[in-house]
Coordinates of C-alpha atoms and ligand atoms in Angstrom, one line a residue:
M1424 CA 130.3 118.0 104.4
T1425 CA 129.3 121.4 101.9
A1426 CA 127.2 121.4 99.3
T1427 CA 127.6 122.0 95.9
R1428 CA 126.9 125.8 95.0
L1429 CA 124.6 125.8 91.8
D1430 CA 126.8 128.7 90.4
G1431 CA 123.4 130.1 88.0
K1432 CA 125.9 132.7 86.6
L1433 CA 127.7 130.2 85.0
F1434 CA 124.7 128.0 84.1
A1435 CA 122.9 131.3 82.8
G1436 CA 126.3 132.2 81.0
R1437 CA 126.5 128.3 78.9
V1438 CA 122.4 128.6 78.3
R1439 CA 123.0 132.0 76.5
E1440 CA 126.2 130.4 74.3
R1441 CA 123.7 127.5 73.0
V1442 CA 121.5 130.3 72.5
A1443 CA 123.8 131.9 70.6
D1444 CA 124.9 129.1 68.5
E1445 CA 121.4 128.8 67.7
V1446 CA 121.0 131.8 66.8
T1447 CA 123.9 131.4 63.9
K1448 CA 122.3 128.4 63.1
L1449 CA 119.2 130.0 62.1
K1450 CA 120.3 132.2 60.2
S1451 CA 123.1 130.6 58.2
E1452 CA 120.9 127.5 57.7
Q1453 CA 117.4 129.0 56.7
G1454 CA 118.4 132.8 56.4
I1455 CA 115.9 133.3 59.7
T1456 CA 117.2 135.8 62.4
P1457 CA 115.1 135.1 65.8
G1458 CA 113.6 138.4 66.9
L1459 CA 112.5 139.6 70.3
A1460 CA 109.9 142.6 70.9
V1461 CA 109.9 144.1 74.4
V1462 CA 107.1 146.4 75.5
L1463 CA 107.5 149.0 78.3
V1464 CA 104.9 151.0 79.8
G1465 CA 105.4 153.8 81.8
E1466 CA 108.7 154.7 84.1
D1467 CA 109.2 152.2 86.7
P1468 CA 112.9 152.0 87.6
A1469 CA 113.1 148.0 88.0
S1470 CA 111.5 147.6 84.9
Q1471 CA 113.7 150.2 83.0
V1472 CA 116.4 148.4 84.5
Y1473 CA 115.1 144.7 83.5
V1474 CA 114.2 146.1 79.8
R1475 CA 117.7 147.1 79.2
S1476 CA 119.6 143.7 80.2
K1477 CA 116.8 142.0 78.5
G1478 CA 117.7 144.3 75.2
K1479 CA 121.3 143.8 75.3
Q1480 CA 121.5 140.2 76.3
T1481 CA 118.7 139.4 73.1
I1482 CA 121.9 141.6 70.8
E1483 CA 124.7 139.8 72.8
A1484 CA 122.9 136.4 71.5
G1485 CA 122.5 137.7 67.8
M1486 CA 119.0 137.9 68.1
N1487 CA 117.0 141.1 66.7
S1488 CA 115.4 143.3 69.9
Y1489 CA 112.8 145.5 69.5
E1490 CA 111.8 147.8 72.1
H1491 CA 108.7 149.7 72.6
K1492 CA 108.3 152.1 75.0
L1493 CA 105.2 153.5 75.8
D1494 CA 104.0 156.9 77.7
E1495 CA 102.4 155.8 81.6
Q1496 CA 99.4 157.1 79.8
T1497 CA 98.8 154.9 77.3
S1498 CA 95.4 153.4 77.2
E1499 CA 95.0 150.2 77.0
A1500 CA 93.4 150.0 73.4
D1501 CA 96.2 151.6 72.2
L1502 CA 98.3 148.8 73.9
L1503 CA 96.5 146.1 72.2
S1504 CA 96.8 147.8 69.2
L1505 CA 100.5 147.3 69.3
I1506 CA 100.2 143.9 70.8
D1507 CA 98.0 142.7 67.5
R1508 CA 100.8 144.6 64.9
L1509 CA 103.3 142.6 66.8
N1510 CA 101.2 139.9 66.7
N1511 CA 101.4 139.7 62.9
D1512 CA 104.7 140.8 62.2
A1513 CA 106.4 137.5 61.1
A1514 CA 109.8 139.2 61.9
V1515 CA 108.6 139.2 65.7
H1516 CA 109.0 136.0 67.1
G1517 CA 108.5 136.5 71.0
I1518 CA 106.6 139.3 72.4
L1519 CA 107.2 140.0 76.3
V1520 CA 105.2 143.0 77.8
Q1521 CA 107.0 143.9 81.2
L1522 CA 104.9 143.8 84.4
P1523 CA 103.8 145.4 86.2
L1524 CA 101.4 147.4 83.7
P1525 CA 99.6 150.5 84.7
K1526 CA 96.9 150.0 87.5
H1527 CA 94.7 151.6 84.6
M1528 CA 95.3 148.6 82.5
N1529 CA 94.0 145.1 83.2
E1530 CA 96.9 143.1 83.1
T1531 CA 95.2 139.5 82.1
A1532 CA 93.6 141.1 78.9
V1533 CA 96.9 142.3 77.8
I1534 CA 98.5 138.8 78.7
N1535 CA 96.0 136.8 76.4
A1536 CA 96.0 139.5 73.4
I1537 CA 99.3 137.9 72.8
A1538 CA 99.2 135.4 70.5
P1539 CA 100.2 132.1 72.7
A1540 CA 103.2 131.0 69.7
K1541 CA 104.7 134.4 70.8
D1542 CA 104.3 134.4 74.3
V1543 CA 107.6 133.9 75.4
D1544 CA 106.8 134.8 79.3
G1545 CA 104.7 131.8 79.2
F1546 CA 101.6 133.4 81.0
H1547 CA 99.1 133.3 78.2
I1548 CA 96.0 131.4 79.5
S1549 CA 96.3 128.8 76.7
N1550 CA 100.5 128.2 77.5
V1551 CA 99.2 127.2 81.5
G1552 CA 96.8 125.4 80.0
R1553 CA 98.6 123.6 77.5
L1554 CA 101.6 123.1 79.9
N1555 CA 99.1 121.9 82.5
T1556 CA 97.8 119.2 79.9
S1557 CA 101.6 118.0 79.1
Q1558 CA 100.9 119.8 75.3
K1559 CA 103.6 122.0 73.9
S1560 CA 103.6 125.1 75.7
M1561 CA 105.9 128.0 76.1
V1562 CA 106.9 128.1 79.7
P1563 CA 107.2 130.5 82.3
C1564 CA 111.4 131.7 82.2
T1565 CA 112.0 131.9 85.8
P1566 CA 110.2 127.9 86.1
L1567 CA 112.0 127.0 83.8
G1568 CA 115.7 128.0 84.7
C1569 CA 115.0 126.6 87.7
L1570 CA 113.9 122.6 86.1
L1571 CA 117.6 122.9 83.3
M1572 CA 120.0 123.9 86.8
L1573 CA 117.6 120.7 88.4
R1574 CA 118.6 118.3 85.2
D1575 CA 121.8 119.9 84.6
H1576 CA 122.4 118.5 88.0
H1577 CA 120.0 115.6 88.9
G1578 CA 120.1 114.1 85.1
D1579 CA 117.0 111.8 85.5
L1580 CA 114.5 113.5 88.3
S1581 CA 111.9 110.6 87.7
G1582 CA 110.4 109.2 91.0
L1583 CA 112.6 112.2 93.6
N1584 CA 110.3 114.0 95.8
A1585 CA 109.9 117.3 95.9
V1586 CA 108.2 120.3 97.7
V1587 CA 107.7 124.3 95.9
I1588 CA 106.8 126.7 98.5
G1589 CA 104.7 129.0 97.0
R1590 CA 101.8 128.8 94.5
S1591 CA 101.8 131.9 92.5
N1592 CA 100.8 132.0 88.9
I1593 CA 104.5 132.9 87.6
V1594 CA 106.5 130.9 90.0
G1595 CA 105.3 127.9 92.4
K1596 CA 102.7 126.5 89.7
P1597 CA 104.3 126.2 86.7
M1598 CA 107.1 125.1 88.6
A1599 CA 105.1 122.0 90.4
Q1600 CA 104.1 121.7 86.9
L1601 CA 107.0 121.0 85.4
L1602 CA 108.2 118.7 88.1
L1603 CA 105.1 116.6 87.4
N1604 CA 105.7 116.2 83.8
E1605 CA 109.4 115.2 85.2
S1606 CA 108.0 112.1 87.1
C1607 CA 108.4 114.1 90.5
T1608 CA 106.6 113.2 93.2
V1609 CA 105.4 117.2 93.7
T1610 CA 104.2 118.7 97.4
I1611 CA 103.2 122.3 96.6
A1612 CA 103.3 124.3 100.3
H1613 CA 102.1 127.8 100.9
S1614 CA 101.2 130.6 103.4
R1615 CA 98.7 127.4 105.3
T1616 CA 100.6 124.6 105.2
K1617 CA 100.7 122.9 108.0
D1618 CA 104.5 121.8 109.7
L1619 CA 106.6 123.0 106.6
P1620 CA 109.5 122.3 108.5
D1621 CA 108.2 118.5 108.2
V1622 CA 107.1 118.6 104.9
I1623 CA 110.3 120.1 103.7
G1624 CA 112.3 117.1 105.4
R1625 CA 110.5 114.5 103.2
A1626 CA 112.3 116.8 99.9
D1627 CA 114.7 115.7 97.7
I1628 CA 113.9 118.5 96.0
V1629 CA 113.4 121.9 97.6
V1630 CA 112.1 124.4 95.6
A1631 CA 111.8 128.7 97.2
A1632 CA 109.2 130.8 95.9
V1633 CA 108.0 132.5 99.1
G1634 CA 109.7 136.3 99.4
R1635 CA 110.6 136.1 103.2
P1636 CA 114.1 136.7 103.8
E1637 CA 116.1 133.3 105.0
M1638 CA 112.6 132.0 106.3
I1639 CA 113.6 128.0 105.5
Q1640 CA 116.5 127.1 107.9
G1641 CA 118.8 124.2 107.4
D1642 CA 117.9 121.9 109.7
W1643 CA 114.5 121.6 108.3
L1644 CA 115.9 120.1 105.4
K1645 CA 117.0 116.2 104.2
K1646 CA 120.7 115.8 104.5
G1647 CA 121.9 115.9 100.7
A1648 CA 118.4 117.7 99.3
T1649 CA 118.9 120.2 96.5
V1650 CA 117.5 123.5 97.3
I1651 CA 116.9 126.3 94.5
D1652 CA 116.4 129.1 95.9
V1653 CA 114.1 131.3 93.9
G1654 CA 113.4 134.1 96.3
I1655 CA 115.2 138.0 96.3
N1656 CA 114.7 139.9 99.4
R1657 CA 116.1 143.0 99.7
I1658 CA 117.6 143.4 103.5
E1659 CA 119.1 146.2 105.8
V1660 CA 122.3 144.4 107.8
Q1661 CA 124.6 147.1 109.9
N1662 CA 128.1 147.7 109.2
A1663 CA 131.0 147.6 111.8
D1664 CA 130.7 151.3 112.3
G1665 CA 127.2 151.3 112.8
T1666 CA 126.1 152.5 108.9
V1667 CA 123.2 150.0 107.4
K1668 CA 123.2 148.7 103.7
N1669 CA 121.2 146.6 101.6
R1670 CA 121.6 143.5 100.9
L1671 CA 120.2 140.7 99.1
V1672 CA 119.1 137.4 100.4
G1673 CA 117.1 134.3 99.4
D1674 CA 114.2 132.7 100.8
V1675 CA 116.2 130.1 102.6
D1676 CA 119.4 130.6 105.4
Y1677 CA 122.0 129.7 103.0
A1678 CA 124.3 129.9 106.2
S1679 CA 122.7 126.6 107.7
A1680 CA 121.2 125.1 104.5
E1681 CA 124.6 124.6 102.6
K1682 CA 125.7 122.4 105.6
I1683 CA 123.0 119.8 105.3
A1684 CA 122.0 119.9 101.6
G1685 CA 123.8 118.4 98.8
A1686 CA 123.2 121.4 96.6
I1687 CA 122.3 124.5 96.4
T1688 CA 121.3 128.0 94.9
P1689 CA 123.2 131.1 96.0
V1690 CA 121.2 133.9 96.2
P1691 CA 122.5 136.6 94.2
G1692 CA 124.0 134.6 91.4
G1693 CA 121.4 131.3 91.4
V1694 CA 118.3 131.4 90.2
G1695 CA 118.5 135.3 89.0
P1696 CA 120.7 135.3 86.3
M1697 CA 118.9 132.1 84.6
T1698 CA 115.7 134.3 83.6
I1699 CA 116.6 136.1 81.3
A1700 CA 118.8 133.2 80.1
C1701 CA 115.6 131.1 79.6
L1702 CA 113.5 133.9 77.8
L1703 CA 116.6 133.8 74.6
A1704 CA 115.4 130.5 75.1
N1705 CA 111.8 130.9 74.6
T1706 CA 112.3 133.0 72.2
I1707 CA 114.6 130.0 70.2
T1708 CA 111.4 127.6 70.9
A1709 CA 109.1 130.1 69.0
C1710 CA 111.2 131.1 66.4
C1711 CA 111.8 127.0 65.7
R1712 CA 108.1 126.5 66.0
A1713 CA 107.1 129.5 64.2
N1714 CA 109.0 128.0 60.8
G1715 CA 108.5 124.3 61.5
I1716 CA 111.9 123.2 62.9
E1717 CA 111.9 121.4 66.0
P1718 CA 113.8 123.3 69.0
P1719 CA 116.5 122.5 70.7
K1720 CA 115.4 120.4 73.5
D1721 CA 118.6 121.5 75.9
L1722 CA 117.0 125.3 76.1
G1723 CA 113.0 123.8 76.6
V1724 CA 110.6 121.3 77.7
Ligands
LIG1248 P1 103.8 135.8 95.9 O1 104.1 136.6 96.8 O2 103.2 135.8 94.4 O3 103.8 134.1 96.3 C1 104.3 133.7 97.3 C2 104.0 132.5 97.6 O4 104.9 132.6 99.2 C3 102.7 132.5 98.0 O5 102.0 131.3 97.3 C4 102.1 132.4 99.3 O6 101.3 131.8 99.8 C5 103.6 131.6 99.7 N1 103.8 132.1 101.5 C6 103.6 133.1 101.8 N2 104.6 133.1 103.4 C7 104.3 131.8 103.5 C8 105.0 131.3 104.8 N3 104.9 131.8 106.0 N4 104.9 129.6 104.4 C9 105.1 129.3 103.3 N5 104.2 129.9 102.4 C10 104.2 131.2 102.1 O7 105.5 136.0 95.4 P2 106.5 134.9 93.8 O8 106.4 134.2 93.5 O9 105.9 136.4 93.1 O10 108.1 135.7 94.2 C11 108.7 134.9 95.1 C12 109.8 135.0 95.1 O11 110.6 135.0 94.0 C13 110.2 136.5 95.8 O12 111.0 136.6 96.6 C14 110.4 136.8 94.4 O13 111.4 138.3 94.6 C15 111.2 135.9 93.8 N6 111.1 135.9 92.2 C16 112.3 135.6 91.8 C17 112.9 135.5 90.4 C18 114.1 135.3 89.7 O14 114.6 135.1 90.2 N7 114.1 136.0 88.4 C19 111.5 135.9 89.5 C20 110.1 135.9 90.4 C21 109.9 136.3 91.6 P3 99.6 132.3 100.0 O15 99.4 131.5 98.3 O16 98.9 131.2 100.9 O17 99.5 133.5 100.2

């Protein structure tokens, strides 16, 4: 038996279509156009690619995109004053500050300066606290994407054993909390976990967010488990002619895992495309809440 391939590209396309439908509805029924502001400080090439992609997809969904590109040398005070302006701009429903920031800036202070209701990355301390106490919050995009894919595949997640490997603030911890809020029995594994294969072997759901290429082996999995691979790792592989090329792989050894798992996300084309789709979904949620409208349930938690 080969696992069902959970196609994140396809699913992200469906989420974007749902977002576009909601934008059309907000425009025609309420006269509101959701707006997302993205702030980029400096010239980091990967960040520039992400910001361009976010802007393009925001516009394609019918929303307003506001891009603010600041010089690498910009002072923290100037960045904070831009955030303050965006916080007070009624046309802006979501604010995202692209990370990492230049070294002279305090990332935590900058993130916590964003109005929590506009914090579409879900990193503000108030949103972290609200998620962890099961209150309405903005949820970090990557774990939200994983959850939407899991819900789509399983329906009800209640009572399932879930193992999240990784305890970062942006993926592992919020993912574990989301699964707990869905009434899964959740284990968080990390670099000090003893006998990881044994821990993973008891899980109906495995979410890998480690950053170690193809670390998780198929024979560690429980038969039929659902595997969500968040890892994005660039490795070098040799061509037949001896030349070397780069390849993207996940944290899970896909070839061995697909023989045991019931369902699995590929890398690339799994969780990756869901992150921006969920950023757009979060902007809809923020826009609806700002206007006293119940946000669509299928685009959030
Ligand atoms: P971090 O480096 O912040 O966290 C990695 C976690 O993995 C840590 O908690 C660490 O444990 C744990 N870990 C490291 N080695 C082991 C091991 N041998 N066994 C078990 N656990 C281990 O990474 P992120 O959470 O930021 O990202 C994880 C992966 O997800 C990366 O590949 C990243 O590129 C990818 N990613 C993908 C996104 C997307 O698809 N859009 C978005 C964000 C991330 P400890 O805490 O003990 O050190």
